CSV table of C-alpha atoms in Angstrom, one decimal:
chain,number,residue,atom,x,y,z
A,4,UNK,CA,119.1,53.7,61.1
A,5,UNK,CA,117.6,50.4,62.2
A,6,UNK,CA,117.9,47.3,60.1
A,7,UNK,CA,114.1,47.3,59.3
A,8,UNK,CA,114.4,50.8,57.9
A,9,UNK,CA,117.4,49.8,55.8
A,10,UNK,CA,115.5,46.8,54.5
A,11,UNK,CA,112.4,48.7,53.7
A,12,UNK,CA,114.3,51.5,51.9
A,13,UNK,CA,116.4,49.0,50.0
A,14,UNK,CA,113.2,47.3,48.8
A,15,UNK,CA,111.8,50.7,47.7
A,16,UNK,CA,115.0,51.3,45.7
A,17,UNK,CA,115.0,47.8,44.2
A,18,UNK,CA,111.4,48.1,43.2
A,19,UNK,CA,112.2,51.2,41.2
A,20,UNK,CA,115.7,50.1,40.2
A,21,UNK,CA,115.7,52.3,37.1
A,22,UNK,CA,115.4,55.3,39.4
A,23,UNK,CA,119.0,55.0,40.2
A,24,UNK,CA,119.8,56.1,36.6
A,25,UNK,CA,120.3,59.9,36.4
A,26,UNK,CA,117.9,60.4,33.5
A,27,UNK,CA,115.1,58.5,35.2
A,28,UNK,CA,115.7,60.3,38.5
A,29,UNK,CA,115.4,63.7,36.8
A,30,UNK,CA,112.1,62.6,35.2
A,31,UNK,CA,110.8,61.5,38.6
A,32,UNK,CA,111.8,64.7,40.4
A,33,UNK,CA,111.4,67.3,37.6
A,34,UNK,CA,107.6,67.4,37.9
A,35,UNK,CA,107.5,67.3,41.7
A,36,UNK,CA,105.0,67.9,43.2
A,37,UNK,CA,102.2,66.5,41.1
A,38,UNK,CA,100.0,65.3,43.9
A,39,UNK,CA,99.1,66.3,47.5
A,40,UNK,CA,101.8,66.5,50.2
A,41,UNK,CA,101.1,65.0,53.7
A,42,UNK,CA,102.4,67.2,56.5
A,43,UNK,CA,102.6,65.1,59.7
A,44,UNK,CA,102.2,67.0,63.0
A,45,UNK,CA,103.3,64.7,65.9
A,46,UNK,CA,101.3,66.7,68.4
A,47,UNK,CA,97.6,67.1,69.2
A,48,UNK,CA,95.0,69.0,67.2
A,49,UNK,CA,94.7,72.6,68.3
A,50,UNK,CA,98.2,72.6,69.9
A,51,UNK,CA,101.0,75.0,68.9
A,52,UNK,CA,102.4,72.5,66.4
A,53,UNK,CA,99.1,72.0,64.7
A,54,UNK,CA,98.5,75.8,64.4
A,55,UNK,CA,102.0,76.4,63.0
A,56,UNK,CA,101.6,73.4,60.6
A,57,UNK,CA,98.4,74.8,59.2
A,58,UNK,CA,99.7,78.4,58.9
A,59,UNK,CA,102.9,77.4,57.1
A,60,UNK,CA,101.3,74.5,55.2
A,61,UNK,CA,98.8,77.0,53.7
A,62,UNK,CA,101.6,79.2,52.5
A,63,UNK,CA,103.6,76.2,51.1
A,64,UNK,CA,100.5,74.9,49.4
A,65,UNK,CA,100.1,78.2,47.5
A,66,UNK,CA,103.7,78.2,46.5
A,67,UNK,CA,103.9,74.6,45.5
A,68,UNK,CA,100.6,74.4,43.6
A,69,UNK,CA,99.5,71.2,45.4
A,70,UNK,CA,97.4,70.6,48.5
A,71,UNK,CA,99.4,70.3,51.8
A,72,UNK,CA,97.3,68.2,54.1
A,73,UNK,CA,98.0,68.3,57.8
A,74,UNK,CA,97.9,64.9,59.5
A,75,UNK,CA,97.9,65.0,63.3
A,76,UNK,CA,99.6,61.9,64.8
A,77,UNK,CA,100.0,62.6,68.5
A,78,UNK,CA,101.2,60.2,71.1
A,79,UNK,CA,104.4,58.9,73.0
A,80,UNK,CA,105.9,62.4,73.3
A,81,UNK,CA,105.7,63.0,69.5
A,82,UNK,CA,107.4,59.6,68.7
A,83,UNK,CA,104.3,58.1,67.0
A,84,UNK,CA,104.0,60.8,64.5
A,85,UNK,CA,107.8,61.1,63.8
A,86,UNK,CA,108.1,57.3,63.4
A,87,UNK,CA,105.5,57.6,60.6
A,88,UNK,CA,107.7,60.3,59.0
A,89,UNK,CA,110.8,58.3,59.3
A,90,UNK,CA,109.1,55.2,57.7
A,91,UNK,CA,107.5,57.2,54.8
A,92,UNK,CA,108.7,56.8,51.3
A,93,UNK,CA,111.5,59.3,50.6
A,94,UNK,CA,109.8,60.9,47.7
A,95,UNK,CA,109.0,64.4,49.0
A,96,UNK,CA,105.3,63.7,49.5
A,97,UNK,CA,105.6,63.3,53.3
A,98,UNK,CA,107.1,66.0,55.5
A,99,UNK,CA,107.1,66.2,59.3
A,100,UNK,CA,107.1,68.9,62.0
A,101,UNK,CA,110.5,68.7,63.7
A,102,UNK,CA,110.5,69.7,67.4
A,103,UNK,CA,112.6,69.9,70.6
A,104,UNK,CA,111.0,66.6,71.7
A,105,UNK,CA,111.4,64.3,68.8
A,106,UNK,CA,114.5,65.8,67.3
A,107,UNK,CA,116.6,66.7,70.4
A,108,UNK,CA,115.4,65.3,73.7
A,109,UNK,CA,113.5,62.0,73.2
A,110,UNK,CA,116.6,59.9,72.3
A,111,UNK,CA,117.9,60.6,75.8
A,112,UNK,CA,114.5,60.0,77.5
A,113,UNK,CA,113.2,56.9,75.8
A,114,UNK,CA,115.0,53.5,75.9
A,115,UNK,CA,113.3,52.1,72.8
A,116,UNK,CA,113.2,54.6,70.0
A,117,UNK,CA,111.8,53.5,66.6
A,118,UNK,CA,113.9,56.1,64.8
A,119,UNK,CA,117.2,57.9,65.0
A,120,UNK,CA,116.6,61.7,64.8
A,121,UNK,CA,120.0,62.4,63.3
A,122,UNK,CA,120.0,59.6,60.7
A,123,UNK,CA,116.4,59.1,59.7
A,124,UNK,CA,115.4,62.8,58.9
A,125,UNK,CA,116.7,65.4,56.5
A,126,UNK,CA,116.4,69.0,57.6
A,127,UNK,CA,114.4,71.5,55.6
A,128,UNK,CA,114.4,74.6,57.8
A,129,UNK,CA,113.2,76.2,61.0
A,130,UNK,CA,109.8,77.8,61.5
A,131,UNK,CA,109.6,79.3,65.0
A,132,UNK,CA,110.8,79.4,68.5
A,133,UNK,CA,108.2,78.9,71.2
A,134,UNK,CA,109.2,80.5,74.5
A,135,UNK,CA,107.4,79.6,77.7
A,136,UNK,CA,106.4,81.7,80.7
A,137,UNK,CA,106.7,80.5,84.3
A,138,UNK,CA,103.3,80.7,86.0
A,139,UNK,CA,102.3,79.8,89.6
A,140,UNK,CA,99.0,79.6,91.6
A,141,UNK,CA,97.6,82.8,93.1
A,142,UNK,CA,97.8,81.0,96.5
A,143,UNK,CA,101.6,81.0,96.4
A,144,UNK,CA,102.8,84.4,97.8
A,145,UNK,CA,105.8,84.9,95.5
A,146,UNK,CA,105.7,87.8,93.1
A,147,UNK,CA,108.9,87.1,91.2
A,148,UNK,CA,111.2,84.2,90.4
A,149,UNK,CA,113.6,84.7,93.4
A,150,UNK,CA,110.7,84.9,95.8
A,151,UNK,CA,109.3,81.7,94.4
A,152,UNK,CA,112.7,79.9,94.8
A,153,UNK,CA,112.8,81.1,98.4
A,154,UNK,CA,109.3,79.9,99.0
A,155,UNK,CA,110.1,76.5,97.4
A,156,UNK,CA,113.1,76.0,99.6
A,157,UNK,CA,111.0,76.6,102.7
A,158,UNK,CA,108.6,73.7,101.8
A,159,UNK,CA,109.1,70.3,103.3
A,160,UNK,CA,108.4,68.5,100.1
A,161,UNK,CA,109.5,68.3,96.5
A,162,UNK,CA,108.1,71.1,94.3
A,163,UNK,CA,106.0,69.7,91.5
A,164,UNK,CA,105.6,71.0,88.0
A,165,UNK,CA,103.4,70.0,85.1
A,166,UNK,CA,104.1,69.6,81.4
A,167,UNK,CA,102.3,68.3,78.3
A,168,UNK,CA,104.6,65.3,78.3
A,169,UNK,CA,108.1,63.9,78.6
A,170,UNK,CA,110.5,65.7,76.2
A,171,UNK,CA,108.3,68.7,75.8
A,172,UNK,CA,109.8,72.2,76.1
A,173,UNK,CA,107.9,72.6,79.5
A,174,UNK,CA,109.4,69.4,80.8
A,175,UNK,CA,112.9,70.3,79.7
A,176,UNK,CA,112.7,73.8,81.1
A,177,UNK,CA,111.6,72.4,84.5
A,178,UNK,CA,114.4,69.9,84.5
A,179,UNK,CA,116.9,72.6,83.7
A,180,UNK,CA,115.4,74.8,86.5
A,181,UNK,CA,115.8,71.8,88.9
A,182,UNK,CA,119.5,71.3,87.8
A,183,UNK,CA,120.5,75.0,88.2
A,184,UNK,CA,118.6,75.8,91.4
A,185,UNK,CA,119.1,72.5,93.2
A,186,UNK,CA,115.5,72.3,94.2
A,187,UNK,CA,113.8,69.0,94.8
A,188,UNK,CA,111.2,68.7,92.0
A,189,UNK,CA,108.8,66.2,90.7
A,190,UNK,CA,107.6,66.2,87.1
A,191,UNK,CA,103.9,65.6,86.4
A,192,UNK,CA,103.2,64.8,82.8
A,193,UNK,CA,99.6,65.6,81.6
A,194,UNK,CA,97.8,64.4,78.5
A,195,UNK,CA,95.2,67.2,78.9
A,196,UNK,CA,96.7,70.7,79.1
A,197,UNK,CA,93.3,72.2,80.2
A,198,UNK,CA,93.3,69.9,83.2
A,199,UNK,CA,96.9,70.9,83.9
A,200,UNK,CA,96.1,74.6,83.9
A,201,UNK,CA,93.1,73.9,86.2
A,202,UNK,CA,95.3,72.0,88.6
A,203,UNK,CA,97.7,74.9,88.7
A,204,UNK,CA,95.0,77.5,89.3
A,205,UNK,CA,93.6,75.4,92.2
A,206,UNK,CA,97.0,74.9,93.7
A,207,UNK,CA,97.4,71.1,93.1
A,208,UNK,CA,100.6,71.8,91.3
A,209,UNK,CA,103.2,74.4,92.2
A,210,UNK,CA,104.4,75.8,88.9
A,211,UNK,CA,104.3,75.5,85.1
A,212,UNK,CA,106.5,76.4,82.3
A,213,UNK,CA,103.7,77.0,79.8
A,214,UNK,CA,103.4,78.2,76.2
A,215,UNK,CA,102.3,81.8,76.1
A,216,UNK,CA,99.2,81.2,73.9
A,217,UNK,CA,98.0,78.5,76.4
A,218,UNK,CA,97.8,80.8,79.4
A,219,UNK,CA,97.7,84.4,78.2
A,220,UNK,CA,94.1,85.1,79.2
A,221,UNK,CA,94.3,83.2,82.5
A,222,UNK,CA,97.5,85.1,83.4
A,223,UNK,CA,96.3,88.5,82.4
A,224,UNK,CA,93.1,88.0,84.4
A,225,UNK,CA,94.9,86.9,87.6
A,226,UNK,CA,93.8,83.3,87.6
A,227,UNK,CA,97.5,82.3,87.6
A,228,UNK,CA,100.5,84.5,88.2
A,229,UNK,CA,103.3,84.9,85.6
A,230,UNK,CA,106.7,85.4,87.2
A,231,UNK,CA,109.3,84.9,84.4
A,232,UNK,CA,109.9,84.3,80.7
A,233,UNK,CA,112.0,81.3,79.8
A,234,UNK,CA,113.4,82.7,76.6
A,235,UNK,CA,116.2,85.2,75.9
A,236,UNK,CA,113.9,88.2,75.5
A,237,UNK,CA,110.7,89.6,77.0
A,238,UNK,CA,107.5,88.8,75.1
A,239,UNK,CA,104.9,91.0,73.5
A,240,UNK,CA,102.0,89.6,75.5
A,241,UNK,CA,103.8,90.4,78.8
A,242,UNK,CA,106.2,93.3,78.1
A,243,UNK,CA,106.8,94.0,81.8
A,244,UNK,CA,107.6,90.4,82.7
A,245,UNK,CA,111.4,89.9,83.0
A,246,UNK,CA,113.2,86.8,81.7
A,247,UNK,CA,114.7,84.2,84.0
A,248,UNK,CA,118.2,85.5,83.2
A,249,UNK,CA,117.2,89.0,84.2
A,250,UNK,CA,116.1,87.6,87.6
A,251,UNK,CA,119.4,85.9,88.2
A,252,UNK,CA,118.7,82.3,87.0
A,253,UNK,CA,120.8,81.4,84.0
A,254,UNK,CA,118.2,79.6,81.9
A,255,UNK,CA,117.3,80.3,78.3
A,256,UNK,CA,114.8,77.6,77.3
A,257,UNK,CA,112.4,77.7,74.4
A,258,UNK,CA,110.6,75.1,72.4
A,259,UNK,CA,111.0,75.2,68.6
A,260,UNK,CA,109.5,73.8,65.4
A,261,UNK,CA,110.8,73.2,61.9
A,262,UNK,CA,110.3,71.1,58.9
A,263,UNK,CA,112.0,67.9,57.9
A,264,UNK,CA,111.6,64.9,55.6
A,265,UNK,CA,112.6,61.2,55.7
A,266,UNK,CA,116.2,60.7,54.8
A,267,UNK,CA,116.8,59.9,51.2
A,268,UNK,CA,114.5,62.5,49.5
A,269,UNK,CA,116.3,63.6,46.3
A,270,UNK,CA,118.4,66.7,46.5
A,271,UNK,CA,116.3,68.7,44.0
A,272,UNK,CA,113.2,68.2,46.0
A,273,UNK,CA,114.9,69.1,49.3
A,274,UNK,CA,116.2,72.2,47.7
A,275,UNK,CA,112.7,73.2,46.4
A,276,UNK,CA,111.2,72.6,49.9
A,277,UNK,CA,113.8,74.7,51.5
A,278,UNK,CA,113.4,77.5,48.9
A,279,UNK,CA,109.6,77.6,49.4
A,280,UNK,CA,109.8,77.4,53.2
A,281,UNK,CA,112.3,80.3,53.3
A,282,UNK,CA,110.2,82.4,50.9
A,283,UNK,CA,107.1,81.7,53.0
A,284,UNK,CA,108.9,82.7,56.2
A,285,UNK,CA,109.6,86.1,54.6
A,286,UNK,CA,105.9,86.9,54.2
A,287,UNK,CA,105.0,89.7,56.7
A,288,UNK,CA,101.5,88.3,57.1
A,289,UNK,CA,102.7,84.8,58.1
A,290,UNK,CA,105.3,86.2,60.5
A,291,UNK,CA,102.6,88.4,62.1
A,292,UNK,CA,100.2,85.4,62.5
A,293,UNK,CA,103.0,83.4,64.1
A,294,UNK,CA,103.9,86.2,66.5
A,295,UNK,CA,100.3,86.8,67.5
A,296,UNK,CA,100.1,83.2,68.6
A,297,UNK,CA,102.9,83.7,71.1
A,298,UNK,CA,105.8,82.2,69.0
A,299,UNK,CA,108.8,83.9,67.5
A,300,UNK,CA,109.1,83.4,63.7
A,301,UNK,CA,112.6,82.2,62.8
A,302,UNK,CA,113.9,81.9,59.2
A,303,UNK,CA,116.7,79.3,59.0
A,304,UNK,CA,117.8,77.1,56.2
A,305,UNK,CA,118.4,73.4,56.2
A,306,UNK,CA,122.2,73.4,57.0
A,307,UNK,CA,121.9,75.8,59.8
A,308,UNK,CA,118.8,74.1,61.2
A,309,UNK,CA,120.5,70.7,61.2
A,310,UNK,CA,123.4,72.2,63.2
A,311,UNK,CA,120.9,73.8,65.5
A,312,UNK,CA,119.1,70.5,66.2
A,313,UNK,CA,122.4,68.7,66.8
A,314,UNK,CA,123.4,71.4,69.3
A,315,UNK,CA,120.0,71.2,71.1
A,316,UNK,CA,120.4,67.4,71.3
A,317,UNK,CA,123.8,67.7,73.0
A,318,UNK,CA,122.5,70.5,75.3
A,319,UNK,CA,119.5,68.6,76.5
A,320,UNK,CA,121.4,65.3,76.9
A,321,UNK,CA,123.5,67.1,79.6
A,322,UNK,CA,120.4,68.3,81.4
A,323,UNK,CA,118.4,65.1,81.2
A,324,UNK,CA,121.3,63.0,82.4
A,325,UNK,CA,122.0,65.4,85.2
A,326,UNK,CA,118.5,65.2,86.7
A,327,UNK,CA,118.0,61.5,85.8
A,328,UNK,CA,114.8,62.1,83.8
A,329,UNK,CA,113.2,59.3,81.9
A,330,UNK,CA,110.0,58.7,80.0
A,331,UNK,CA,109.7,55.0,80.2
């Protein structure tokens, strides 16, 4: 944790010095929550993170008996929103949407991070995996992944691929594809996913690893051609579309989302958040809504989720360093 963070938290503790006494601490946490909870989504409004935040936030609100207000704070590859989470008072009234970007990849992509994902956040639990599908323009003659690789090798230029930003699951999947296939590839980050999809359809970019919900209609109507699934299993929206592994490319790459808090939230509050999140994730209606949106609901408690995030960070460090990817 950076010195400014230590100083700020020290000031918070000093200001409420009596809170260090067990009896006072119990009084402070025993009636939690007694006011609205802010849920920071570090991605854009309408994106997969925003949708999941609202779906799960509604269930958490019903279970906790207080409003859960989603606050979208996009920018800098999720770093702006997650910096706000890291700097929030550790009182249980601010939670954040953990992701593959902020909590695994960004520390290896950005030179100047304002938070340490392993020290400045406490895990609550996982919400969902978000697999991508590989899509290409209709003008490219390939009908499957191996044909696309052969086509790419025949081009006398780097193959470009788009993503919604450095550190996104799309960027990481493309980087891993580059590392494993040895293709020359160029990453094109977009701030507007609609424009990115248009550029693919019109052949200005060569391929996308794109979230299922973002391209289902365009892929099903032939405006872009799906050739592979990046996850470990086939997906409901494209049951006949094989995974990358099934086509001989050893990649399993999915985005993911979960819930976290600033470090320092009292144990009783963390335990309550975990309990209510796990209970919400058992609700068939919520799981169905998540699956309908193209994600895979995943119930995972805070210890297992913390271990998962650490493993993801180590995994993507290897990929990012191998291809020399940077975000600044």
